[in-house]
Amino acid sequence: MVGGPVDRLAVGAHYGARDWLAQRVTAIVMTLYTLLIALIVLWHGGLDYATWKAMFASAAFRVSSFLFMVSLLFHAWVGMRNILMDYAKPTSLRLALQIVVVCVLVAYAGWTAQVLWGGP
Amino acid sequence: MAAIERPVAKPRPVYLNLLAIRQPLPAIVSVLHRISGALLFAVGIPLLLWFVQTSLASGDGYAAAFAPLSSWFGKLVLLALAWAWIHHVLAGLRHLALDLHIGVDLAPARKASAVVMVVAILLTLIVAVRLW
Ligand code: HEM
């Protein structure tokens, strides 16, 4: 993994310090949110519709959830791209699959906004 | 772009039949981290969004969102995703520790991998017990 800077191919998983860092920062955001949810559920000793609804009525909770989803989608992009770089060797195939992944992620993002702010 | 096409070294024979090589524990944890990540992307995110949307719609919707959990298949799907999430998070945290140069020696690295595998399975078992 730690090759010299000379003679390195500009392809292969885990290149790009910025993406590497993003993968870590998003991982921490998602872990914190996961713990938050787990704590809320444990605190209430389970969930019911009224509590659940009240949670999402809070603007702070919606913003946290949005932050979580943005982290998740970005993280999934970097991760899936790493995987494709390892297995989808022909450039055309890799590009095609990356476009599929991006389209899916954009759809997820739109769906997220609808869930968080489009509801009654 | 020509430089990018240039091979790093002369081609050499490689033997990389993953099923025939005996894999060390950290390698297994790593492969499972990758598989769980792909699973969460393809199945986990859409199901999560569906669940939150359905459950918030109304009291009936809330019941409908949990309805799949009354079937074996629904429980198995949730269990698989719970394992994927737990394993991915624990293996991810192990990655972060390694990046901070914590536990990079062979013995602690093996031990941490074992801990990730075992704790992920144990937590998944707890989920299973609560489901059934
Ligand atoms: C639905 C949520 C998630 C999805 C879809 C996802 C997906 C992925 C994928 C596809 C990879 C690439 C795996 C590889 O290159 O082998 C990855 C890597 C990673 N994931 Fe996630 N992930 C999710 C949540 C999380 C969470 C909650 C954490 C918290 C610890 C996390 C931590 C990591 C780390 C640290 C890496 C980088 C590992 C490396 O550099 O090899 N992920 N993720």
CSV table of C-alpha atoms and ligand atoms in Angstrom, one decimal:
chain,number,residue,atom,x,y,z
A,1,MET,CA,0.0,0.0,0.0
A,2,VAL,CA,2.8,2.4,0.8
A,3,GLY,CA,4.6,2.5,-2.5
A,4,GLY,CA,7.1,5.2,-3.4
A,5,PRO,CA,5.7,8.3,-5.1
A,6,VAL,CA,7.7,7.5,-8.2
A,7,ASP,CA,6.4,4.9,-10.7
A,8,ARG,CA,3.1,4.6,-9.1
A,9,LEU,CA,0.0,3.9,-11.2
A,10,ALA,CA,-2.7,6.6,-10.8
A,11,VAL,CA,-5.3,3.8,-10.5
A,12,GLY,CA,-6.2,1.3,-7.8
A,13,ALA,CA,-8.1,1.6,-4.6
A,14,HIS,CA,-7.2,4.0,-1.9
A,15,TYR,CA,-5.6,6.7,-3.9
A,16,GLY,CA,-6.3,10.3,-3.1
A,17,ALA,CA,-5.6,11.6,0.4
A,18,ARG,CA,-8.7,13.8,0.3
A,19,ASP,CA,-11.0,10.8,-0.3
A,20,TRP,CA,-9.2,8.8,2.2
A,21,LEU,CA,-9.8,11.5,4.8
A,22,ALA,CA,-13.4,12.0,3.7
A,23,GLN,CA,-14.0,8.2,4.2
A,24,ARG,CA,-12.7,8.6,7.8
A,25,VAL,CA,-14.6,11.8,8.7
A,26,THR,CA,-17.9,10.4,7.3
A,27,ALA,CA,-17.3,7.1,9.2
A,28,ILE,CA,-17.0,9.0,12.4
A,29,VAL,CA,-20.2,11.1,11.7
A,30,MET,CA,-22.1,7.9,11.0
A,31,THR,CA,-20.8,6.1,14.0
A,32,LEU,CA,-21.9,9.0,16.3
A,33,TYR,CA,-25.4,9.1,14.7
A,34,THR,CA,-25.7,5.3,15.1
A,35,LEU,CA,-24.9,5.7,18.8
A,36,LEU,CA,-27.3,8.5,19.1
A,37,ILE,CA,-30.2,6.4,17.7
A,38,ALA,CA,-29.2,3.4,19.8
A,39,LEU,CA,-29.2,5.6,22.9
A,40,ILE,CA,-32.6,7.2,22.1
A,41,VAL,CA,-34.2,3.8,21.5
A,42,LEU,CA,-32.6,2.4,24.7
A,43,TRP,CA,-33.6,5.5,26.6
A,44,HIS,CA,-37.3,5.1,25.6
A,45,GLY,CA,-37.1,1.3,26.2
A,46,GLY,CA,-38.2,0.6,22.6
A,47,LEU,CA,-40.0,2.8,20.2
A,48,ASP,CA,-43.6,3.6,19.4
A,49,TYR,CA,-45.3,5.7,16.8
A,50,ALA,CA,-45.7,8.8,18.9
A,51,THR,CA,-42.1,8.9,20.1
A,52,TRP,CA,-40.9,8.2,16.6
A,53,LYS,CA,-43.0,11.0,15.1
A,54,ALA,CA,-41.9,13.4,17.8
A,55,MET,CA,-38.2,12.6,17.1
A,56,PHE,CA,-38.7,13.6,13.5
A,57,ALA,CA,-40.7,16.7,14.4
A,58,SER,CA,-37.6,18.2,15.9
A,59,ALA,CA,-35.6,20.3,13.5
A,60,ALA,CA,-32.3,19.4,15.2
A,61,PHE,CA,-33.0,15.7,14.7
A,62,ARG,CA,-33.9,16.3,11.0
A,63,VAL,CA,-30.7,18.2,10.5
A,64,SER,CA,-28.7,15.5,12.2
A,65,SER,CA,-30.4,12.9,10.1
A,66,PHE,CA,-29.6,14.9,7.0
A,67,LEU,CA,-26.0,15.2,8.0
A,68,PHE,CA,-25.9,11.5,8.5
A,69,MET,CA,-27.4,10.8,5.1
A,70,VAL,CA,-25.1,13.2,3.3
A,71,SER,CA,-22.1,11.5,5.0
A,72,LEU,CA,-23.5,8.1,4.2
A,73,LEU,CA,-24.0,8.9,0.5
A,74,PHE,CA,-20.6,10.5,0.1
A,75,HIS,CA,-19.0,7.6,2.0
A,76,ALA,CA,-20.8,5.1,-0.2
A,77,TRP,CA,-19.6,6.9,-3.3
A,78,VAL,CA,-15.9,6.7,-2.3
A,79,GLY,CA,-16.3,3.1,-1.1
A,80,MET,CA,-18.1,1.8,-4.2
A,81,ARG,CA,-15.7,3.6,-6.5
A,82,ASN,CA,-12.8,1.9,-4.6
A,83,ILE,CA,-14.4,-1.4,-5.2
A,84,LEU,CA,-15.1,-0.7,-8.9
A,85,MET,CA,-11.5,0.3,-9.3
A,86,ASP,CA,-10.4,-3.1,-8.1
A,87,TYR,CA,-12.7,-5.3,-10.0
A,88,ALA,CA,-14.0,-3.4,-13.1
A,89,LYS,CA,-10.8,-3.2,-15.0
A,90,PRO,CA,-11.8,-2.1,-18.5
A,91,THR,CA,-12.2,1.7,-18.3
A,92,SER,CA,-15.4,1.8,-20.2
A,93,LEU,CA,-17.0,-0.8,-17.9
A,94,ARG,CA,-15.8,1.0,-14.8
A,95,LEU,CA,-17.1,4.3,-16.1
A,96,ALA,CA,-20.5,2.8,-16.9
A,97,LEU,CA,-20.8,1.2,-13.5
A,98,GLN,CA,-19.6,4.4,-11.7
A,99,ILE,CA,-22.3,6.3,-13.6
A,100,VAL,CA,-24.9,3.8,-12.3
A,101,VAL,CA,-23.6,4.2,-8.8
A,102,VAL,CA,-23.8,8.0,-9.0
A,103,CYS,CA,-27.3,7.9,-10.4
A,104,VAL,CA,-28.4,5.5,-7.6
A,105,LEU,CA,-26.8,7.8,-5.0
A,106,VAL,CA,-28.5,10.9,-6.4
A,107,ALA,CA,-31.8,9.1,-6.3
A,108,TYR,CA,-31.2,8.1,-2.7
A,109,ALA,CA,-30.4,11.8,-1.9
A,110,GLY,CA,-33.6,13.0,-3.5
A,111,TRP,CA,-35.6,10.3,-1.6
A,112,THR,CA,-33.9,11.4,1.6
A,113,ALA,CA,-35.0,15.0,1.2
A,114,GLN,CA,-38.5,13.9,0.5
A,115,VAL,CA,-38.6,11.7,3.6
A,116,LEU,CA,-37.2,14.4,5.8
A,117,TRP,CA,-39.0,17.5,4.5
A,118,GLY,CA,-41.7,16.3,2.1
A,119,GLY,CA,-43.9,14.6,4.7
A,120,PRO,CA,-47.2,15.8,6.1
B,1,MET,CA,-2.2,10.1,-20.3
B,2,ALA,CA,0.5,7.8,-21.7
B,3,ALA,CA,2.3,7.7,-18.4
B,4,ILE,CA,-0.8,6.2,-16.8
B,5,GLU,CA,-0.7,3.2,-19.1
B,6,ARG,CA,2.9,2.4,-18.3
B,7,PRO,CA,3.2,-0.9,-16.3
B,8,VAL,CA,5.0,-0.6,-13.0
B,9,ALA,CA,7.0,-3.8,-13.4
B,10,LYS,CA,7.4,-6.6,-15.9
B,11,PRO,CA,4.5,-9.0,-15.7
B,12,ARG,CA,5.2,-11.9,-13.4
B,13,PRO,CA,3.3,-15.1,-12.7
B,14,VAL,CA,0.8,-14.5,-10.0
B,15,TYR,CA,-1.2,-17.1,-8.0
B,16,LEU,CA,-4.2,-15.4,-6.6
B,17,ASN,CA,-6.9,-18.0,-6.3
B,18,LEU,CA,-8.6,-16.5,-3.3
B,19,LEU,CA,-10.4,-19.7,-2.5
B,20,ALA,CA,-7.3,-21.8,-2.5
B,21,ILE,CA,-5.0,-19.5,-0.5
B,22,ARG,CA,-5.3,-19.8,3.3
B,23,GLN,CA,-6.5,-16.4,4.4
B,24,PRO,CA,-5.3,-14.9,7.6
B,25,LEU,CA,-8.0,-13.5,9.9
B,26,PRO,CA,-7.4,-9.8,9.1
B,27,ALA,CA,-7.9,-10.6,5.4
B,28,ILE,CA,-11.2,-12.2,6.2
B,29,VAL,CA,-12.4,-9.2,8.2
B,30,SER,CA,-11.3,-7.0,5.4
B,31,VAL,CA,-13.1,-8.9,2.7
B,32,LEU,CA,-16.2,-9.0,4.9
B,33,HIS,CA,-15.9,-5.2,5.4
B,34,ARG,CA,-16.0,-4.8,1.6
B,35,ILE,CA,-18.9,-7.3,1.1
B,36,SER,CA,-20.9,-5.6,3.9
B,37,GLY,CA,-20.3,-2.2,2.5
B,38,ALA,CA,-21.6,-3.2,-0.9
B,39,LEU,CA,-24.6,-4.9,0.7
B,40,LEU,CA,-25.4,-1.8,2.7
B,41,PHE,CA,-25.2,0.3,-0.5
B,42,ALA,CA,-27.4,-1.9,-2.6
B,43,VAL,CA,-30.0,-3.2,-0.1
B,44,GLY,CA,-29.4,-1.3,3.2
B,45,ILE,CA,-29.9,2.3,2.1
B,46,PRO,CA,-33.1,1.8,0.1
B,47,LEU,CA,-34.7,-0.4,2.9
B,48,LEU,CA,-33.7,2.2,5.5
B,49,LEU,CA,-35.3,5.0,3.4
B,50,TRP,CA,-38.4,2.9,2.8
B,51,PHE,CA,-38.7,2.1,6.5
B,52,VAL,CA,-38.4,5.7,7.7
B,53,GLN,CA,-40.8,7.0,5.0
B,54,THR,CA,-43.4,4.3,5.6
B,55,SER,CA,-43.2,4.4,9.4
B,56,LEU,CA,-43.6,8.2,9.6
B,57,ALA,CA,-46.6,8.4,7.3
B,58,SER,CA,-49.3,7.4,9.8
B,59,GLY,CA,-50.0,5.0,12.7
B,60,ASP,CA,-51.0,2.4,10.1
B,61,GLY,CA,-47.8,3.1,8.2
B,62,TYR,CA,-45.8,2.5,11.3
B,63,ALA,CA,-47.4,-0.9,11.7
B,64,ALA,CA,-46.9,-1.6,8.0
B,65,ALA,CA,-43.1,-0.7,8.3
B,66,PHE,CA,-42.7,-3.4,10.9
B,67,ALA,CA,-45.0,-5.9,9.2
B,68,PRO,CA,-42.2,-7.7,7.2
B,69,LEU,CA,-40.7,-8.6,10.5
B,70,SER,CA,-43.5,-11.1,11.2
B,71,SER,CA,-42.2,-13.4,8.4
B,72,TRP,CA,-39.1,-15.5,8.5
B,73,PHE,CA,-37.7,-13.9,5.3
B,74,GLY,CA,-38.2,-10.4,6.7
B,75,LYS,CA,-36.4,-11.3,9.9
B,76,LEU,CA,-33.5,-12.9,7.9
B,77,VAL,CA,-33.1,-9.8,5.7
B,78,LEU,CA,-33.0,-7.5,8.8
B,79,LEU,CA,-30.6,-9.9,10.5
B,80,ALA,CA,-28.3,-9.9,7.5
B,81,LEU,CA,-28.3,-6.1,7.3
B,82,ALA,CA,-27.8,-5.8,11.1
B,83,TRP,CA,-24.8,-8.0,10.8
B,84,ALA,CA,-23.5,-6.0,7.8
B,85,TRP,CA,-23.9,-2.7,9.6
B,86,ILE,CA,-22.3,-3.9,12.9
B,87,HIS,CA,-19.4,-5.7,11.1
B,88,HIS,CA,-18.8,-2.8,8.8
B,89,VAL,CA,-18.8,-0.2,11.6
B,90,LEU,CA,-16.5,-2.3,13.9
B,91,ALA,CA,-14.1,-3.2,11.0
B,92,GLY,CA,-14.2,0.5,10.0
B,93,LEU,CA,-13.3,1.6,13.5
B,94,ARG,CA,-10.4,-1.0,13.4
B,95,HIS,CA,-9.3,0.8,10.2
B,96,LEU,CA,-9.3,4.1,12.0
B,97,ALA,CA,-7.2,2.7,14.8
B,98,LEU,CA,-4.7,1.2,12.3
B,99,ASP,CA,-4.5,4.6,10.6
B,100,LEU,CA,-3.6,6.1,14.0
B,101,HIS,CA,-0.9,3.4,14.2
B,102,ILE,CA,-2.7,1.6,17.0
B,103,GLY,CA,-2.4,-2.1,16.9
B,104,VAL,CA,-0.4,-2.4,13.7
B,105,ASP,CA,1.9,-5.2,15.0
B,106,LEU,CA,1.0,-8.7,13.9
B,107,ALA,CA,-0.3,-10.1,17.3
B,108,PRO,CA,-2.5,-7.1,18.2
B,109,ALA,CA,-3.8,-6.9,14.6
B,110,ARG,CA,-4.8,-10.5,14.7
B,111,LYS,CA,-6.4,-10.0,18.1
B,112,ALA,CA,-8.4,-7.0,17.0
B,113,SER,CA,-9.6,-8.8,13.9
B,114,ALA,CA,-10.8,-11.6,16.1
B,115,VAL,CA,-12.5,-9.1,18.4
B,116,VAL,CA,-14.3,-7.5,15.4
B,117,MET,CA,-15.5,-10.9,14.1
B,118,VAL,CA,-16.7,-12.2,17.5
B,119,VAL,CA,-18.3,-9.0,18.7
B,120,ALA,CA,-20.1,-8.5,15.4
B,121,ILE,CA,-21.5,-12.0,15.6
B,122,LEU,CA,-22.5,-11.6,19.3
B,123,LEU,CA,-24.3,-8.3,18.7
B,124,THR,CA,-26.1,-9.9,15.7
B,125,LEU,CA,-27.1,-12.8,17.9
B,126,ILE,CA,-28.6,-10.3,20.4
B,127,VAL,CA,-30.6,-8.8,17.5
B,128,ALA,CA,-31.7,-12.3,16.5
B,129,VAL,CA,-32.9,-13.1,20.0
B,130,ARG,CA,-34.9,-9.8,20.1
B,131,LEU,CA,-36.4,-10.6,16.7
B,132,TRP,CA,-37.6,-14.1,17.6
C,1,HEM,C1,-24.9,2.3,4.7
C,1,HEM,C2,-23.7,2.8,5.2
C,1,HEM,C3,-22.4,2.4,4.6
C,1,HEM,C4,-22.0,2.0,3.3
C,1,HEM,C5,-22.9,1.8,2.1
C,1,HEM,C6,-20.6,1.9,3.3
C,1,HEM,C7,-19.9,1.4,2.2
C,1,HEM,C8,-18.5,1.3,2.2
C,1,HEM,C9,-17.8,0.8,1.1
C,1,HEM,C10,-18.4,0.2,-0.2
C,1,HEM,C11,-16.5,0.8,1.4
C,1,HEM,C12,-15.3,0.3,0.5
C,1,HEM,C13,-14.8,-1.0,1.0
C,1,HEM,C14,-13.5,-1.4,0.4
C,1,HEM,O1,-12.8,-0.6,-0.3
C,1,HEM,O2,-13.1,-2.5,0.6
C,1,HEM,C15,-16.4,1.4,2.7
C,1,HEM,C16,-15.2,1.6,3.4
C,1,HEM,C17,-15.1,2.1,4.7
C,1,HEM,N1,-16.1,2.2,5.6
C,1,HEM,FE1,-18.1,2.2,5.0
C,1,HEM,N2,-20.1,2.2,4.5
C,1,HEM,C18,-21.1,2.5,5.3
C,1,HEM,C19,-21.0,2.9,6.7
C,1,HEM,C20,-19.9,3.0,7.4
C,1,HEM,C21,-19.8,3.3,8.8
C,1,HEM,C22,-21.0,3.6,9.7
C,1,HEM,C23,-18.5,3.3,9.1
C,1,HEM,C24,-18.1,3.7,10.5
C,1,HEM,C25,-17.0,3.2,11.1
C,1,HEM,C26,-17.7,3.0,8.0
C,1,HEM,C27,-16.4,2.9,7.9
C,1,HEM,C28,-15.6,2.7,6.8
C,1,HEM,C29,-14.2,2.9,6.6
C,1,HEM,C30,-13.2,3.4,7.7
C,1,HEM,C31,-13.9,2.5,5.3
C,1,HEM,C32,-12.5,2.6,4.6
C,1,HEM,C33,-11.8,1.3,4.6
C,1,HEM,C34,-10.6,1.3,3.7
C,1,HEM,O3,-9.9,2.4,3.6
C,1,HEM,O4,-10.2,0.3,3.2
C,1,HEM,N3,-18.6,2.8,6.9
C,1,HEM,N4,-17.6,1.7,3.2
